PDB file of C-alpha atoms in Angstrom:
ATOM      1  CA  UNK A   1     147.247 125.675 165.708  1.00 63.00           C
ATOM      2  CA  UNK A   2     148.257 125.453 162.737  1.00 72.00           C
ATOM      3  CA  UNK A   3     151.754 125.045 162.367  1.00 76.00           C
ATOM      4  CA  UNK A   4     153.703 127.914 159.810  1.00 78.00           C
ATOM      5  CA  UNK A   5     154.422 127.176 156.729  1.00 74.00           C
ATOM      6  CA  UNK A   6     158.376 127.453 156.308  1.00 73.00           C
ATOM      7  CA  UNK A   7     158.888 126.138 152.652  1.00 76.00           C
ATOM      8  CA  UNK A   8     157.414 127.319 149.600  1.00 73.00           C
ATOM      9  CA  UNK A   9     157.932 125.628 146.359  1.00 74.00           C
ATOM     10  CA  UNK A  10     157.434 127.692 143.283  1.00 77.00           C
ATOM     11  CA  UNK A  11     154.935 125.494 140.634  1.00 77.00           C
ATOM     12  CA  UNK A  12     157.076 125.447 137.618  1.00 81.00           C
ATOM     13  CA  UNK A  13     155.127 124.540 133.949  1.00 81.00           C
ATOM     14  CA  UNK A  14     157.458 123.109 131.303  1.00 86.00           C
ATOM     15  CA  UNK A  15     157.590 124.184 128.173  1.00 89.00           C
ATOM     16  CA  UNK A  16     155.100 121.645 126.585  1.00 90.00           C
ATOM     17  CA  UNK A  17     152.341 122.177 129.551  1.00 89.00           C
ATOM     18  CA  UNK A  18     152.355 125.814 128.266  1.00 90.00           C
ATOM     19  CA  UNK A  19     151.995 125.062 124.938  1.00 92.00           C
ATOM     20  CA  UNK A  20     149.394 122.780 125.684  1.00 92.00           C
ATOM     21  CA  UNK A  21     147.664 126.032 127.610  1.00 92.00           C
ATOM     22  CA  UNK A  22     148.269 128.209 124.779  1.00 93.00           C
ATOM     23  CA  UNK A  23     146.905 125.819 122.417  1.00 94.00           C
ATOM     24  CA  UNK A  24     143.464 125.790 124.401  1.00 94.00           C
ATOM     25  CA  UNK A  25     143.605 129.253 124.764  1.00 94.00           C
ATOM     26  CA  UNK A  26     143.341 129.716 120.944  1.00 93.00           C
ATOM     27  CA  UNK A  27     141.397 126.924 120.252  1.00 94.00           C
ATOM     28  CA  UNK A  28     138.236 128.377 122.878  1.00 94.00           C
ATOM     29  CA  UNK A  29     138.577 131.196 121.175  1.00 93.00           C
ATOM     30  CA  UNK A  30     138.562 129.905 117.768  1.00 92.00           C
ATOM     31  CA  UNK A  31     135.334 127.791 119.204  1.00 94.00           C
ATOM     32  CA  UNK A  32     133.493 131.112 120.512  1.00 95.00           C
ATOM     33  CA  UNK A  33     134.401 133.129 117.557  1.00 94.00           C
ATOM     34  CA  UNK A  34     133.812 130.129 114.635  1.00 93.00           C
ATOM     35  CA  UNK A  35     131.221 132.751 112.802  1.00 94.00           C
ATOM     36  CA  UNK A  36     133.129 135.865 112.167  1.00 94.00           C
ATOM     37  CA  UNK A  37     136.375 133.987 112.028  1.00 93.00           C
ATOM     38  CA  UNK A  38     134.544 131.793 108.620  1.00 94.00           C
ATOM     39  CA  UNK A  39     133.381 135.135 107.192  1.00 95.00           C
ATOM     40  CA  UNK A  40     136.327 136.779 107.344  1.00 94.00           C
ATOM     41  CA  UNK A  41     138.277 133.558 105.871  1.00 93.00           C
ATOM     42  CA  UNK A  42     134.867 133.784 102.890  1.00 94.00           C
ATOM     43  CA  UNK A  43     136.004 137.701 102.348  1.00 93.00           C
ATOM     44  CA  UNK A  44     139.574 136.814 102.215  1.00 92.00           C
ATOM     45  CA  UNK A  45     138.959 134.348  99.972  1.00 92.00           C
ATOM     46  CA  UNK A  46     136.832 136.541  97.202  1.00 92.00           C
ATOM     47  CA  UNK A  47     139.631 139.540  97.911  1.00 90.00           C
ATOM     48  CA  UNK A  48     142.063 136.482  96.726  1.00 89.00           C
ATOM     49  CA  UNK A  49     139.843 135.346  93.699  1.00 91.00           C
ATOM     50  CA  UNK A  50     139.677 139.180  92.410  1.00 90.00           C
ATOM     51  CA  UNK A  51     143.243 139.528  93.181  1.00 87.00           C
ATOM     52  CA  UNK A  52     142.944 141.966  95.447  1.00 87.00           C
ATOM     53  CA  UNK A  53     145.217 140.022  97.952  1.00 85.00           C
ATOM     54  CA  UNK A  54     147.930 139.463  95.449  1.00 84.00           C
ATOM     55  CA  UNK A  55     147.634 143.024  94.882  1.00 83.00           C
ATOM     56  CA  UNK A  56     147.979 144.337  98.358  1.00 83.00           C
ATOM     57  CA  UNK A  57     150.607 142.230  98.879  1.00 83.00           C
ATOM     58  CA  UNK A  58     152.837 143.715  96.416  1.00 81.00           C
ATOM     59  CA  UNK A  59     151.630 146.967  97.083  1.00 79.00           C
ATOM     60  CA  UNK A  60     153.133 145.927 101.024  1.00 81.00           C
ATOM     61  CA  UNK A  61     156.334 144.736  99.944  1.00 81.00           C
ATOM     62  CA  UNK A  62     157.410 147.120  97.390  1.00 81.00           C
ATOM     63  CA  UNK A  63     155.855 149.929  99.373  1.00 78.00           C
ATOM     64  CA  UNK A  64     158.892 152.595  98.455  1.00 81.00           C
ATOM     65  CA  UNK A  65     159.014 151.990  94.739  1.00 82.00           C
ATOM     66  CA  UNK A  66     154.978 152.343  94.542  1.00 77.00           C
ATOM     67  CA  UNK A  67     155.032 155.584  96.527  1.00 79.00           C
ATOM     68  CA  UNK A  68     158.143 157.077  94.358  1.00 82.00           C
ATOM     69  CA  UNK A  69     155.807 155.727  91.081  1.00 81.00           C
ATOM     70  CA  UNK A  70     152.509 157.402  92.531  1.00 77.00           C
ATOM     71  CA  UNK A  71     154.219 160.717  93.216  1.00 79.00           C
ATOM     72  CA  UNK A  72     155.680 160.798  90.119  1.00 82.00           C
ATOM     73  CA  UNK A  73     152.968 160.475  88.101  1.00 80.00           C
ATOM     74  CA  UNK A  74     150.846 162.934  90.081  1.00 76.00           C
ATOM     75  CA  UNK A  75     153.804 165.239  88.991  1.00 80.00           C
ATOM     76  CA  UNK A  76     152.397 165.110  85.448  1.00 82.00           C
ATOM     77  CA  UNK A  77     150.441 168.087  84.465  1.00 80.00           C
ATOM     78  CA  UNK A  78     147.806 166.669  83.535  1.00 82.00           C
ATOM     79  CA  UNK A  79     147.689 164.626  86.571  1.00 81.00           C
ATOM     80  CA  UNK A  80     147.796 168.010  88.218  1.00 81.00           C
ATOM     81  CA  UNK A  81     145.538 169.821  86.849  1.00 84.00           C
ATOM     82  CA  UNK A  82     143.057 166.686  87.285  1.00 86.00           C
ATOM     83  CA  UNK A  83     143.617 166.983  90.950  1.00 84.00           C
ATOM     84  CA  UNK A  84     142.819 170.608  90.983  1.00 85.00           C
ATOM     85  CA  UNK A  85     139.782 170.407  89.099  1.00 86.00           C
ATOM     86  CA  UNK A  86     138.534 167.467  91.300  1.00 88.00           C
ATOM     87  CA  UNK A  87     139.014 169.600  94.221  1.00 87.00           C
ATOM     88  CA  UNK A  88     137.047 172.837  92.779  1.00 86.00           C
ATOM     89  CA  UNK A  89     134.521 170.469  91.898  1.00 87.00           C
ATOM     90  CA  UNK A  90     133.892 169.223  95.038  1.00 87.00           C
ATOM     91  CA  UNK A  91     134.303 172.830  96.357  1.00 84.00           C
ATOM     92  CA  UNK A  92     131.049 173.777  94.145  1.00 82.00           C
ATOM     93  CA  UNK A  93     129.025 170.988  95.097  1.00 83.00           C
ATOM     94  CA  UNK A  94     129.860 171.982  98.984  1.00 82.00           C
ATOM     95  CA  UNK A  95     128.009 175.541  97.909  1.00 81.00           C
ATOM     96  CA  UNK A  96     125.151 174.276  96.194  1.00 82.00           C
ATOM     97  CA  UNK A  97     122.003 174.519  98.541  1.00 83.00           C
ATOM     98  CA  UNK A  98     120.507 170.845  98.004  1.00 83.00           C
ATOM     99  CA  UNK A  99     117.066 172.263  99.616  1.00 86.00           C
ATOM    100  CA  UNK A 100     116.659 174.864  97.088  1.00 84.00           C
ATOM    101  CA  UNK A 101     117.763 172.414  94.452  1.00 84.00           C
ATOM    102  CA  UNK A 102     115.575 169.518  95.167  1.00 87.00           C
ATOM    103  CA  UNK A 103     112.286 170.778  94.195  1.00 86.00           C
ATOM    104  CA  UNK A 104     114.478 171.940  90.790  1.00 83.00           C
ATOM    105  CA  UNK A 105     115.152 167.927  90.093  1.00 87.00           C
ATOM    106  CA  UNK A 106     111.547 166.885  90.537  1.00 89.00           C
ATOM    107  CA  UNK A 107     110.396 169.238  88.210  1.00 87.00           C
ATOM    108  CA  UNK A 108     113.150 167.749  85.904  1.00 88.00           C
ATOM    109  CA  UNK A 109     112.215 164.343  86.714  1.00 90.00           C
ATOM    110  CA  UNK A 110     108.754 164.513  85.893  1.00 88.00           C
ATOM    111  CA  UNK A 111     109.545 166.433  82.669  1.00 87.00           C
ATOM    112  CA  UNK A 112     111.721 163.594  81.968  1.00 89.00           C
ATOM    113  CA  UNK A 113     108.707 161.048  82.817  1.00 89.00           C
ATOM    114  CA  UNK A 114     106.297 162.988  80.297  1.00 86.00           C
ATOM    115  CA  UNK A 115     108.824 163.016  77.387  1.00 84.00           C
ATOM    116  CA  UNK A 116     109.480 159.115  78.424  1.00 86.00           C
ATOM    117  CA  UNK A 117     105.655 158.527  77.716  1.00 86.00           C
ATOM    118  CA  UNK A 118     105.309 161.048  74.773  1.00 81.00           C
ATOM    119  CA  UNK A 119     104.808 159.092  71.484  1.00 79.00           C
ATOM    120  CA  UNK A 120     106.629 160.522  68.612  1.00 78.00           C
ATOM    121  CA  UNK A 121     104.687 161.622  65.723  1.00 78.00           C
ATOM    122  CA  UNK A 122     104.881 163.583  62.370  1.00 80.00           C
ATOM    123  CA  UNK A 123     102.978 166.307  63.813  1.00 82.00           C
ATOM    124  CA  UNK A 124     104.515 169.990  63.755  1.00 86.00           C
ATOM    125  CA  UNK A 125     104.316 172.743  66.273  1.00 85.00           C
ATOM    126  CA  UNK A 126     103.648 175.394  64.535  1.00 90.00           C
ATOM    127  CA  UNK A 127     104.388 179.415  66.314  1.00 91.00           C
ATOM    128  CA  UNK A 128     100.836 179.954  66.957  1.00 92.00           C
ATOM    129  CA  UNK A 129     100.706 176.551  68.811  1.00 90.00           C
ATOM    130  CA  UNK A 130     103.718 177.479  71.046  1.00 88.00           C
ATOM    131  CA  UNK A 131     102.100 180.939  71.964  1.00 91.00           C
ATOM    132  CA  UNK A 132      98.971 179.331  72.936  1.00 92.00           C
ATOM    133  CA  UNK A 133     100.652 177.033  74.799  1.00 91.00           C
ATOM    134  CA  UNK A 134     101.954 179.581  77.273  1.00 91.00           C
ATOM    135  CA  UNK A 135      97.966 179.584  77.935  1.00 93.00           C
ATOM    136  CA  UNK A 136      98.562 176.118  79.750  1.00 93.00           C
ATOM    137  CA  UNK A 137      99.944 176.884  83.502  1.00 93.00           C
ATOM    138  CA  UNK A 138     102.149 174.197  83.691  1.00 91.00           C
ATOM    139  CA  UNK A 139     103.954 175.348  80.599  1.00 91.00           C
ATOM    140  CA  UNK A 140     103.840 179.140  81.476  1.00 92.00           C
ATOM    141  CA  UNK A 141     105.561 177.850  85.341  1.00 91.00           C
ATOM    142  CA  UNK A 142     108.139 175.668  83.192  1.00 90.00           C
ATOM    143  CA  UNK A 143     108.905 179.001  80.952  1.00 91.00           C
ATOM    144  CA  UNK A 144     109.348 180.901  83.810  1.00 91.00           C
ATOM    145  CA  UNK A 145     111.562 178.906  85.844  1.00 88.00           C
ATOM    146  CA  UNK A 146     113.622 178.363  82.487  1.00 89.00           C
ATOM    147  CA  UNK A 147     113.531 182.080  82.033  1.00 91.00           C
ATOM    148  CA  UNK A 148     115.017 182.430  85.445  1.00 89.00           C
ATOM    149  CA  UNK A 149     117.489 179.613  85.119  1.00 85.00           C
ATOM    150  CA  UNK A 150     118.496 181.312  82.263  1.00 88.00           C
ATOM    151  CA  UNK A 151     118.949 184.557  83.972  1.00 88.00           C
ATOM    152  CA  UNK A 152     120.991 183.347  86.675  1.00 84.00           C
ATOM    153  CA  UNK A 153     123.260 181.590  83.834  1.00 82.00           C
ATOM    154  CA  UNK A 154     123.734 184.695  82.416  1.00 85.00           C
ATOM    155  CA  UNK A 155     124.520 187.026  84.939  1.00 83.00           C
ATOM    156  CA  UNK A 156     128.129 188.268  85.842  1.00 82.00           C
ATOM    157  CA  UNK A 157     129.975 185.841  88.282  1.00 74.00           C
ATOM    158  CA  UNK A 158     134.032 186.940  87.493  1.00 76.00           C
ATOM    159  CA  UNK A 159     133.661 189.056  90.617  1.00 71.00           C
ATOM    160  CA  UNK A 160     132.295 185.776  92.997  1.00 65.00           C
ATOM    161  CA  UNK A 161     135.040 183.550  91.854  1.00 66.00           C
ATOM    162  CA  UNK A 162     136.643 181.574  94.493  1.00 60.00           C
ATOM    163  CA  UNK A 163     138.872 184.599  95.223  1.00 50.00           C
ATOM    164  CA  UNK A 164     135.993 186.604  97.145  1.00 49.00           C
ATOM    165  CA  UNK A 165     134.172 183.749  99.181  1.00 52.00           C
ATOM    166  CA  UNK A 166     130.985 185.264  97.940  1.00 52.00           C
ATOM    167  CA  UNK A 167     128.362 182.377  98.548  1.00 54.00           C
ATOM    168  CA  UNK A 168     125.551 181.573  95.753  1.00 54.00           C
ATOM    169  CA  UNK A 169     122.763 183.349  98.391  1.00 55.00           C
ATOM    170  CA  UNK A 170     124.425 186.304  98.240  1.00 58.00           C
ATOM    171  CA  UNK A 171     124.704 186.439  94.766  1.00 53.00           C
ATOM    172  CA  UNK A 172     120.940 185.876  94.630  1.00 56.00           C
ATOM    173  CA  UNK A 173     120.253 188.765  96.482  1.00 57.00           C
ATOM    174  CA  UNK A 174     122.696 190.781  95.032  1.00 55.00           C
ATOM    175  CA  UNK A 175     120.863 190.031  91.774  1.00 52.00           C
ATOM    176  CA  UNK A 176     117.805 190.549  93.227  1.00 54.00           C
ATOM    177  CA  UNK A 177     118.906 194.111  94.377  1.00 56.00           C
ATOM    178  CA  UNK A 178     120.083 195.318  91.084  1.00 53.00           C
ATOM    179  CA  UNK A 179     116.705 193.824  89.281  1.00 50.00           C
ATOM    180  CA  UNK A 180     114.971 196.177  91.755  1.00 50.00           C
ATOM    181  CA  UNK A 181     117.231 199.150  90.995  1.00 48.00           C
TER     182      UNK A 181
END
């Protein structure tokens, strides 16, 4: 039978051994992540060259002063109005139905392409030429679309503004109902 252990000795690591182990662990991590570290250093170098790092350093170093300046700048009426307009614009963009807008934008793009190909001449268009061009199905369709767009722009929208919460689709449906009456 084996003898019982009566005396347990704790291994003590000296400060230098601890430092050596820590250094080896860091070195292993550096080797393992070499590519990521080199790319990060390259990004940091670009940021330093562009002046972003000194800017961030100053920003974090003087955070309270920078925040105070930002708040004072936002307190000016023109900046407050700019923020309000930006928020209103973003809200309006959120109301736009992109699926309905896409065909219209594609038609605008096709029209711009056709204008780009057009050779400017001294030839003038007469009233008779204008009326005769309405027989062209493409022109007739474009004029019809333009007239519908102008009708929509001309309709009363004051009661549909932000306070009512009416959506553009509701406005179109209500407009159609008024037209039918």
